[in-house]
mmCIF file of C-alpha atoms in Angstrom:
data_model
loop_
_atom_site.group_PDB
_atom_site.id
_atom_site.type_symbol
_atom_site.label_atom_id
_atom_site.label_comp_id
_atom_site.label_asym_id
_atom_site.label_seq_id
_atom_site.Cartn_x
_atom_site.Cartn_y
_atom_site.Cartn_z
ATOM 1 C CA UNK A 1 11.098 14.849 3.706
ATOM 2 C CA UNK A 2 10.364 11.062 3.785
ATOM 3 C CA UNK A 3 8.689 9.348 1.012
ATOM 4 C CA UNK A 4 6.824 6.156 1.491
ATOM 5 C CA UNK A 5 5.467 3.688 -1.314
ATOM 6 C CA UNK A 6 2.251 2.270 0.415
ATOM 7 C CA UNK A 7 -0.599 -0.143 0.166
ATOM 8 C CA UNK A 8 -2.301 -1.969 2.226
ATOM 9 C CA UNK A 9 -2.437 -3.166 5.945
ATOM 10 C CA UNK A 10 1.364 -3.871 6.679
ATOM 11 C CA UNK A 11 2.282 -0.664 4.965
ATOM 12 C CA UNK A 12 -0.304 1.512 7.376
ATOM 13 C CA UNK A 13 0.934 -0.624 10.334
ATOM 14 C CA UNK A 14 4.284 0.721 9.737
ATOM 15 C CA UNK A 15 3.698 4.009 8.965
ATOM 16 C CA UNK A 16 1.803 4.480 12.466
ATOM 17 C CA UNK A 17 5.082 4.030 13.428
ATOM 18 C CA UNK A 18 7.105 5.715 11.181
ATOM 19 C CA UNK A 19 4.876 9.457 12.148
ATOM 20 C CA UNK A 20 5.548 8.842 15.603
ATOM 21 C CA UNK A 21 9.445 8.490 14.665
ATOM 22 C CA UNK A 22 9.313 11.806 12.459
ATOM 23 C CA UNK A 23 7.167 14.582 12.786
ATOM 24 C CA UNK A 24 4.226 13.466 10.468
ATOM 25 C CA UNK A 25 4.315 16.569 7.867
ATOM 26 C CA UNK A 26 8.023 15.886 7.088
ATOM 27 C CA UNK A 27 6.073 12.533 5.513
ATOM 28 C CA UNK A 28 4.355 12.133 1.687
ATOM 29 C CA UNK A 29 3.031 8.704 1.352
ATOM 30 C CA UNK A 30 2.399 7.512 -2.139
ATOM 31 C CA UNK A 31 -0.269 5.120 -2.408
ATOM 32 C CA UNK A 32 -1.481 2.545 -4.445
ATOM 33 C CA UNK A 33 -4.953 2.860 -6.339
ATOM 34 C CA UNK A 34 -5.056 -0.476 -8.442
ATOM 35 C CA UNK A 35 -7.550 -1.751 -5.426
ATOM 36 C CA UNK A 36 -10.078 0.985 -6.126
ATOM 37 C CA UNK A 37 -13.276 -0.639 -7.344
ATOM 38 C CA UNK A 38 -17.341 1.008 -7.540
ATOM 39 C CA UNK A 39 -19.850 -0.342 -5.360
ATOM 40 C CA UNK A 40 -23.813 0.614 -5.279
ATOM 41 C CA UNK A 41 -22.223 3.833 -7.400
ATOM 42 C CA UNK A 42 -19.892 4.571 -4.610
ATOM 43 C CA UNK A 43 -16.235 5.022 -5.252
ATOM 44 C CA UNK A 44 -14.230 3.042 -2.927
ATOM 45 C CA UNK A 45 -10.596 3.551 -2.500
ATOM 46 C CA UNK A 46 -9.324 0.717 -0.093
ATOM 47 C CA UNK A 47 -5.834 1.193 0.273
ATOM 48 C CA UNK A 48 -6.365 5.200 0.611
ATOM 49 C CA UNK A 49 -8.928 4.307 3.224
ATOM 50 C CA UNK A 50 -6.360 1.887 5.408
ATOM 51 C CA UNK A 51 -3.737 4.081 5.336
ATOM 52 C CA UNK A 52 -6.145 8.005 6.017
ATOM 53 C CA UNK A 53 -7.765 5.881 8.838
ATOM 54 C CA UNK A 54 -4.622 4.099 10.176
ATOM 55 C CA UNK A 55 -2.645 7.782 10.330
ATOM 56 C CA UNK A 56 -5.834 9.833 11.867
ATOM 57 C CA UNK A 57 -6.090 7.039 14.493
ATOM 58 C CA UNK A 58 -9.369 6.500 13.786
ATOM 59 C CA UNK A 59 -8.948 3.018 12.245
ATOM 60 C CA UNK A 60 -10.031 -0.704 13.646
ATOM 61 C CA UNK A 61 -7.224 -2.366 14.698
ATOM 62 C CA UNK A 62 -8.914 -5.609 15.190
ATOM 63 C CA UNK A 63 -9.396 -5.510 12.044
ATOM 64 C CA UNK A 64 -6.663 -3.721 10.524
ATOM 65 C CA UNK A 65 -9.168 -1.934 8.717
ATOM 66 C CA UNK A 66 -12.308 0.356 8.473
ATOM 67 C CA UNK A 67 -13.254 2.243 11.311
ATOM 68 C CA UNK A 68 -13.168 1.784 14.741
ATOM 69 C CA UNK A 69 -16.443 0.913 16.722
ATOM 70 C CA UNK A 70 -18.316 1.243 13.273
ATOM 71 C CA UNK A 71 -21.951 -0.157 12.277
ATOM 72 C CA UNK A 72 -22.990 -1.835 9.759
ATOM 73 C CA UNK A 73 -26.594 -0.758 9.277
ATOM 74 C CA UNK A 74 -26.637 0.518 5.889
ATOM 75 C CA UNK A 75 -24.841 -2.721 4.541
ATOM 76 C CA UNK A 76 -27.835 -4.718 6.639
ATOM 77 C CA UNK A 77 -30.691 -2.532 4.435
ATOM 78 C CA UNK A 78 -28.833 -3.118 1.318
ATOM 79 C CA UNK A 79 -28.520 -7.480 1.979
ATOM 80 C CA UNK A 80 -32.680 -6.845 2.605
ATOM 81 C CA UNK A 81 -33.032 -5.376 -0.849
ATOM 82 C CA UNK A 82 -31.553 -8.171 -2.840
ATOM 83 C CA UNK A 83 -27.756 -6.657 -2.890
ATOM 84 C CA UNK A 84 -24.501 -8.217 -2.631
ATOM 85 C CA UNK A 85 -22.594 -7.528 0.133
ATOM 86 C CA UNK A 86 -19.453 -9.223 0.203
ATOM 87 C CA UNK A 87 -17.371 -6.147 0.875
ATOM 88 C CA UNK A 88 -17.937 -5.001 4.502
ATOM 89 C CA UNK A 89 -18.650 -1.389 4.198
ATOM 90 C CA UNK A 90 -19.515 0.135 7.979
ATOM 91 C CA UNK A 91 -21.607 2.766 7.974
ATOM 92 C CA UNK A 92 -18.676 5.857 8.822
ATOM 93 C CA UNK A 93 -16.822 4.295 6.435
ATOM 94 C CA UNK A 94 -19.659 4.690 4.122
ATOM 95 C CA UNK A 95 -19.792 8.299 4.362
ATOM 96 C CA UNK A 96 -15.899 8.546 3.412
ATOM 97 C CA UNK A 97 -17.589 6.582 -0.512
ATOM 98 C CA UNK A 98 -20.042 8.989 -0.426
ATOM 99 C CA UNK A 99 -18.363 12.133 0.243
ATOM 100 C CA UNK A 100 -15.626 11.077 -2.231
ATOM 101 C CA UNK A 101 -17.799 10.025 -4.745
ATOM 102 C CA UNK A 102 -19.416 13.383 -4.665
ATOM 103 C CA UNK A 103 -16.361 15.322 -5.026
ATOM 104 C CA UNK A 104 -15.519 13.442 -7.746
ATOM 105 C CA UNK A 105 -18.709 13.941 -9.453
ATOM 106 C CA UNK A 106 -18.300 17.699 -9.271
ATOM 107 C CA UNK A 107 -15.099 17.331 -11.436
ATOM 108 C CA UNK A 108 -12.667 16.933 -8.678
ATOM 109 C CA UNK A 109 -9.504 15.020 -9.377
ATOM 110 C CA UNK A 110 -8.844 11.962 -6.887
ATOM 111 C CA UNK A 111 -5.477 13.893 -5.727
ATOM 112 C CA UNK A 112 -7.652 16.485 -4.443
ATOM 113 C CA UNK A 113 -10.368 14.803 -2.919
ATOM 114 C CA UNK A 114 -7.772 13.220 -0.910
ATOM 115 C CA UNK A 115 -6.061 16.634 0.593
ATOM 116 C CA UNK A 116 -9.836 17.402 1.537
ATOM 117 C CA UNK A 117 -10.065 14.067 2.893
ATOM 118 C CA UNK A 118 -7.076 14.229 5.052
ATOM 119 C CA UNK A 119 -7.454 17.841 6.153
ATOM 120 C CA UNK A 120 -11.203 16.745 7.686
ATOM 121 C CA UNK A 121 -9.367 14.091 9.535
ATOM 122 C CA UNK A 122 -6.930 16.092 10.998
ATOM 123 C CA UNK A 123 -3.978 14.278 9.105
ATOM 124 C CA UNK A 124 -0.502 16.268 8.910
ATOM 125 C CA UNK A 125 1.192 13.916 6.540
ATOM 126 C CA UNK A 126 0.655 13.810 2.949
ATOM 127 C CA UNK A 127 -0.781 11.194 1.152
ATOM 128 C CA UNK A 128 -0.775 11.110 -2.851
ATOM 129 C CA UNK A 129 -2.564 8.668 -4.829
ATOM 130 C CA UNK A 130 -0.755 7.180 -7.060
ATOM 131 C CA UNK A 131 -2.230 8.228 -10.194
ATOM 132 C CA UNK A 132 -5.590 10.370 -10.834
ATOM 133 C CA UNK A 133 -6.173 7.849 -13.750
ATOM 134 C CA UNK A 134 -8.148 5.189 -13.378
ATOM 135 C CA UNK A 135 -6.516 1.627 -12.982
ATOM 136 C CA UNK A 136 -7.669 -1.416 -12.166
ATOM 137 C CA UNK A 137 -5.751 -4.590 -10.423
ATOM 138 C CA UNK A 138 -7.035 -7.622 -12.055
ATOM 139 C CA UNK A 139 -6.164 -10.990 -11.585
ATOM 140 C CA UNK A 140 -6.299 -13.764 -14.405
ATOM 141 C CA UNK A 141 -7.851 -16.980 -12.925
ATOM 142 C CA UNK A 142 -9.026 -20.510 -14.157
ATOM 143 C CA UNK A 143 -12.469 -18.985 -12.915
ATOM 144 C CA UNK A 144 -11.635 -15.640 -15.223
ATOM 145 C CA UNK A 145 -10.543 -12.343 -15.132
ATOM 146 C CA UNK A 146 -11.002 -10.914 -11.481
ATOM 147 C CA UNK A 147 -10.533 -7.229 -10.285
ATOM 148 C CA UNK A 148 -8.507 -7.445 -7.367
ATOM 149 C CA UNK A 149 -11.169 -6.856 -4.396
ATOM 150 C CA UNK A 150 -13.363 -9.955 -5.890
ATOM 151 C CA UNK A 151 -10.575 -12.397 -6.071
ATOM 152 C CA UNK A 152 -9.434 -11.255 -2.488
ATOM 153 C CA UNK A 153 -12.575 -10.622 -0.227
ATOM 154 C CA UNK A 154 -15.839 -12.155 -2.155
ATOM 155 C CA UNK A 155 -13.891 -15.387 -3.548
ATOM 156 C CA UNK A 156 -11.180 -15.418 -0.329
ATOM 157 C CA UNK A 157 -8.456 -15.910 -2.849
ATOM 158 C CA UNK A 158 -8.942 -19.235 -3.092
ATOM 159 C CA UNK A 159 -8.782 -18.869 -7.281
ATOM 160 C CA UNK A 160 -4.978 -20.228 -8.863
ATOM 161 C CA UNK A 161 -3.703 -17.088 -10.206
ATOM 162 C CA UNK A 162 -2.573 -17.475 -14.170
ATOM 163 C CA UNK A 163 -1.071 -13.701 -14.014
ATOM 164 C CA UNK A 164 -2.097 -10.017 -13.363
ATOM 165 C CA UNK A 165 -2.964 -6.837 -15.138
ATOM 166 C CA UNK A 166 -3.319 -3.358 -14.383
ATOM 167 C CA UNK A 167 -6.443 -2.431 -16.694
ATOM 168 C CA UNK A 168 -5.643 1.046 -17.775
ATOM 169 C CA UNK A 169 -1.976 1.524 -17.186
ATOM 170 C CA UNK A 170 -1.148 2.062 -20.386
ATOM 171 C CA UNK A 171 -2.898 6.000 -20.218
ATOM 172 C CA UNK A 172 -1.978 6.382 -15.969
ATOM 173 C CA UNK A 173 0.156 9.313 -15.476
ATOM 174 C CA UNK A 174 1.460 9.474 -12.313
ATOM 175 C CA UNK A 175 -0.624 12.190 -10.181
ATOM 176 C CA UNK A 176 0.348 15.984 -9.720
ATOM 177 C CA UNK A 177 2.998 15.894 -6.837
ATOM 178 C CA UNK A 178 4.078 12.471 -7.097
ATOM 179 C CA UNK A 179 7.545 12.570 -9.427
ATOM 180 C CA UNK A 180 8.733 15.880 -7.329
ATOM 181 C CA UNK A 181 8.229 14.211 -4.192
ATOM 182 C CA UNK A 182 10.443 11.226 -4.929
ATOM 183 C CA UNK A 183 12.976 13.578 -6.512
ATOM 184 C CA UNK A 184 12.986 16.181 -3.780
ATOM 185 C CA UNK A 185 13.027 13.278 -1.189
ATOM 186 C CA UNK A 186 15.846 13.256 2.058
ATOM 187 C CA UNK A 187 15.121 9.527 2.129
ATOM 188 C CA UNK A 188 12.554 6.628 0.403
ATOM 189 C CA UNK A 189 11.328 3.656 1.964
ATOM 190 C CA UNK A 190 9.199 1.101 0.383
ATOM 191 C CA UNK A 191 6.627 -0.290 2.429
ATOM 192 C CA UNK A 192 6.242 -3.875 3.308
ATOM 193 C CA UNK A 193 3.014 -4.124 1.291
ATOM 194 C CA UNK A 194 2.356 -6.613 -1.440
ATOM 195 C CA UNK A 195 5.270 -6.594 -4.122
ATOM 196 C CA UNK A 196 2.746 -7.516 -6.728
ATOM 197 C CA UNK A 197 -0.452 -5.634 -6.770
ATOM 198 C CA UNK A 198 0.277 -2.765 -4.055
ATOM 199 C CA UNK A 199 3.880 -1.613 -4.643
ATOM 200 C CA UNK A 200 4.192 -3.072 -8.191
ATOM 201 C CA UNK A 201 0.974 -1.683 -9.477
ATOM 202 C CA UNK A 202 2.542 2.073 -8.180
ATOM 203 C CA UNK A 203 6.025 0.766 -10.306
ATOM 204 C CA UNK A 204 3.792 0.519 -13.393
ATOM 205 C CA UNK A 205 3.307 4.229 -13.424
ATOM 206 C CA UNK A 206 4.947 5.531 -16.310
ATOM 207 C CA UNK A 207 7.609 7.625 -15.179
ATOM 208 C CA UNK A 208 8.015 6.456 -11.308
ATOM 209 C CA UNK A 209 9.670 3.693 -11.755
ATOM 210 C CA UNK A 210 12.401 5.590 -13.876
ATOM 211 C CA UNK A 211 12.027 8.392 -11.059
ATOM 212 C CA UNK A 212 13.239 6.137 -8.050
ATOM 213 C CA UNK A 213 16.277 4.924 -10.017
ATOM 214 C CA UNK A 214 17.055 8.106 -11.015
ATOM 215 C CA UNK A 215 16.432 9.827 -7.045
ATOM 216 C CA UNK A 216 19.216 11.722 -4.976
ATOM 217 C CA UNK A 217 17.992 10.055 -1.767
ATOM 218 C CA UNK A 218 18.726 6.478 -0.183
ATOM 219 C CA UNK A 219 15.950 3.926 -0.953
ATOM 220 C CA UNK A 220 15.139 1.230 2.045
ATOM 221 C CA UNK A 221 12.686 -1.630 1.700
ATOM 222 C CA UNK A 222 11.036 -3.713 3.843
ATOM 223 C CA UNK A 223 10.458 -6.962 3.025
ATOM 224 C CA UNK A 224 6.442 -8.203 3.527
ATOM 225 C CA UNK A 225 7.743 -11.785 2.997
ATOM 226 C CA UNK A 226 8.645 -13.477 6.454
ATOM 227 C CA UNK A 227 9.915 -17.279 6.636
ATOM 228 C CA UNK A 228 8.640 -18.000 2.963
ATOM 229 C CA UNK A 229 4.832 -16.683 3.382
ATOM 230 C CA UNK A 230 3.050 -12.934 3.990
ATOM 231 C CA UNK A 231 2.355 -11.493 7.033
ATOM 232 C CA UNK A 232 -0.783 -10.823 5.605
ATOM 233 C CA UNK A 233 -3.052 -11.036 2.133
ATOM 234 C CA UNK A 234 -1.999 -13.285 -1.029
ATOM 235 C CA UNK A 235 0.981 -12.474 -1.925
ATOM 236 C CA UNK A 236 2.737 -15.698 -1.899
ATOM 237 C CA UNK A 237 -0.247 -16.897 -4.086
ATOM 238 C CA UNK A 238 0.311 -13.594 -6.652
ATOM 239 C CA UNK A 239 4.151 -14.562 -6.432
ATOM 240 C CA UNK A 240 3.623 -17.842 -6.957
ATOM 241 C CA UNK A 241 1.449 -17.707 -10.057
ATOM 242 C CA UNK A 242 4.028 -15.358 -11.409
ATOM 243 C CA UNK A 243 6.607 -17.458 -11.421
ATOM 244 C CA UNK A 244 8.641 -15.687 -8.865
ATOM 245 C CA UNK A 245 10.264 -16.706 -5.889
ATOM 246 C CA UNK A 246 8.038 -16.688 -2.499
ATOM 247 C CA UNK A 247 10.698 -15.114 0.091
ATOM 248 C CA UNK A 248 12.605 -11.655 0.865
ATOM 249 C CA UNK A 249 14.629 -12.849 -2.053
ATOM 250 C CA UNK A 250 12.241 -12.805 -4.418
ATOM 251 C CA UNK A 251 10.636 -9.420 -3.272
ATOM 252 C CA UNK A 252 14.600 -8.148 -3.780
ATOM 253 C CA UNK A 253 14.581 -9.032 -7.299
ATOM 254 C CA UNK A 254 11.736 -7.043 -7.848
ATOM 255 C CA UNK A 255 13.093 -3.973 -6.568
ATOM 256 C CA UNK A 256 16.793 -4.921 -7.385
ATOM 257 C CA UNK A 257 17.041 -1.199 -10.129
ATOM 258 C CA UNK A 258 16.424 0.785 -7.843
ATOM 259 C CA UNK A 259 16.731 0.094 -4.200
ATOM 260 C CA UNK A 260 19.538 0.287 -2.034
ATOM 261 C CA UNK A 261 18.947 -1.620 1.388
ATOM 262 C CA UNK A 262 16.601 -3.844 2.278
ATOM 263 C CA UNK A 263 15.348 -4.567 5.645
ATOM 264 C CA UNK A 264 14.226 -8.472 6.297
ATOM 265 C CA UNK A 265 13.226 -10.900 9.036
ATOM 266 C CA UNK A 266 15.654 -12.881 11.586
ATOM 267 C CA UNK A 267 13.831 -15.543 9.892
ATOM 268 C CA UNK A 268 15.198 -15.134 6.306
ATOM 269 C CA UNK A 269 19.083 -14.091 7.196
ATOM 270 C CA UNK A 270 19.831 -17.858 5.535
ATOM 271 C CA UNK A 271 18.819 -15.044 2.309
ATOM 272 C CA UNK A 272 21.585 -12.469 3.107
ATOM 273 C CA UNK A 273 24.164 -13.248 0.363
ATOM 274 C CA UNK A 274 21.700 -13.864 -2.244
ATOM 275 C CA UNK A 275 20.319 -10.388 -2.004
ATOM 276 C CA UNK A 276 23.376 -8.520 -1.013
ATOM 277 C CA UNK A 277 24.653 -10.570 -4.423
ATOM 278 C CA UNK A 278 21.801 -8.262 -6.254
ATOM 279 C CA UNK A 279 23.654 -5.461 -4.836
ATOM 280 C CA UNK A 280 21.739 -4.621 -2.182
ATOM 281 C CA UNK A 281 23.045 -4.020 1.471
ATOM 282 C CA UNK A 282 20.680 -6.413 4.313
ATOM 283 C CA UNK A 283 19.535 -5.454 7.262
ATOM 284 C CA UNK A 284 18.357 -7.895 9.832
ATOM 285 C CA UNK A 285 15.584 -7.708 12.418
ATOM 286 C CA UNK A 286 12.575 -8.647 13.589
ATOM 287 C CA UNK A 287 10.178 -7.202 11.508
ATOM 288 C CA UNK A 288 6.575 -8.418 12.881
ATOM 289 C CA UNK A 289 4.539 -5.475 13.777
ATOM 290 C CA UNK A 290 2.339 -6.469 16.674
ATOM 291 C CA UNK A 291 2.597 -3.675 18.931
ATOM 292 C CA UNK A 292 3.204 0.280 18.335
ATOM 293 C CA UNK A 293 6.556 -0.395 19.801
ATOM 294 C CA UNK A 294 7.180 -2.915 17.134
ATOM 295 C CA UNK A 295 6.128 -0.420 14.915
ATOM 296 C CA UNK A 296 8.192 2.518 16.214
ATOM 297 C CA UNK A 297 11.509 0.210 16.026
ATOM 298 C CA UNK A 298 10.629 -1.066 12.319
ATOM 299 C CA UNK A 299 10.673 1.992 11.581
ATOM 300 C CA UNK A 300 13.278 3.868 13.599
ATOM 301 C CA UNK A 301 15.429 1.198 11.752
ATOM 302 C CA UNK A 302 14.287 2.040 8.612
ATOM 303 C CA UNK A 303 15.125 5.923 8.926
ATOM 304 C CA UNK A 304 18.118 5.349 10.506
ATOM 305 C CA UNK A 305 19.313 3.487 7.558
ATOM 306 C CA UNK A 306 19.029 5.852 5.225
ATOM 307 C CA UNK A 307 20.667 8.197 7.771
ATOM 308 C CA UNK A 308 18.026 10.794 8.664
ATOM 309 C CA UNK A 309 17.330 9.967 12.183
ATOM 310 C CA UNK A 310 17.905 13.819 12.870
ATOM 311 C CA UNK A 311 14.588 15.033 11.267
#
């Protein structure tokens, strides 16, 4: 079994190509739930969302996100009645809040809502949220304290970012089938999703962390950082107003306890001995993911590497 730490766009872009690599139930994807956030009562998981809709082939690839061909009718009705709507919810997508919001209501834990979730889409993998808790991504700002989803989409992240907290972390436990996975895993791959609030709000789990360092399997990362900036999203503004290092270098420090290669852009082999100084063996490629082809190599590389191109 493959284990993936996931969030995001870039981390569904690869795993479309990591499923059609190996078969897609040998996979568990662990994914970040910081980005969850309510909306007109609706529970909205966003990085959940990218990565169900990415894997069931359903999702909008113009966009990288939502749903295909979708409408945005019930988002027009709700701008006539006064309501914000600075988070584009189409109106399939919609009925993904809804449905989850109900199950959740009738006592369901998020874990579970998601195997329902995935089963109705026809989805073979596994995908684990990170925690049934709830925990919230906020960012500290000169304008305040913002979750995650406001800074990003309503104020385009245009805010200087003074640090970041994970509201509720302190009480998160990590969600029923999470620790065995990474323990019983043939191989782990981090994503290349944001090092700050998609794959280091999953580290801030008590007890997963700890659980990668002390896992039998090999553990490859892929760096999101290309030629000093992100592919995609704010993470060299996150990095930045952490006071860490905006390149593949500074994404290797993060996971320097635990991870043993690290896969990173022709762009950034100038970085090699720095992070192979950490202790970590580079790999170098192109890692832009434009095409499913480009996808399928990332990750054929990626499995390769931690020597389980046999599944």
């Amino acid at each position: 079994m493959i284990v993936a730490l996931a969030g995001g766009v870039g981390a569904a872009r690869f795993l479309e190509g990591l499923i059609n690599v190996v078969p897609p139930e040998r996979v568990t994807v662990i994914v970040n739930t910081g980005d969850d956030i309510e909306l007109y009562g609706l529970y909205i998981s966003p990085d959940l969302d990218i990565i169900m809709y990415t894997i069931a082939g359903i999702v909008d690839r113009i966009k990288g996100w939502g749903i295909e061909n979708d409408t945005f009718n019930c988002l027009d009705m709700l701008r006539t009645y006064g309501l914000e709507t600075w988070f584009l919810l189409g109106d399939r997508d919609m009925a993904t809040h809804i449905y989850r919001t109900f199950l959740l209501r009738q006592g369901l834990r998020l874990s579970e809502v998601v195997r329902i979730l995935s089963k109705a889409l026809g989805i073979k993998t596994t995908i684990i949220p990170m925690t049934d808790d709830r925990v919230q991504t906020m960012i500290l700002t000169d304008s305040g304290v913002l979750h995650f989803e406001e800074y990003l989409v309503k104020r385009k992240a245009r805010d200087r970012v003074r640090g970041v907290l994970y509201k509720g972390i302190e009480d998160a436990r990590p969600a029923p089938g999470v620790i065995d996975a990474i323990m019983n895993a043939d191989g782990i791959i981090i994503c290349p999703s944001n090092p700050v609030v998609s794959i280091g709000t999953i580290l801030s789990i008590k007890g997963i962390r700890e659980a990668l360092r002390k896992a039998r399997a090999k553990i490859v990362g892929i760096s999101p950082i290309v030629g000093g900036a992100p592919i995609k999203g704010p993470a060299d503004k996150l990095m930045r107003g952490l006071g860490i290092e905006v390149s593949a270098y500074g994404v290797a420090v993060l996971y320097r306890d635990f991870l043993d290669y690290f896969i990173i852009d022709e762009r950034d082999s100038h970085l090699i001995d720095r992070i192979e100084s950490l202790g970590i063996k580079v790999f170098v490629t192109n890692t832009i993911m434009r095409s499913l082809e480009d996808k399928v190599r990332l990750a054929r590389l990626a499995v390769s590497i931690i020597g389980l191109s046999r599944m």
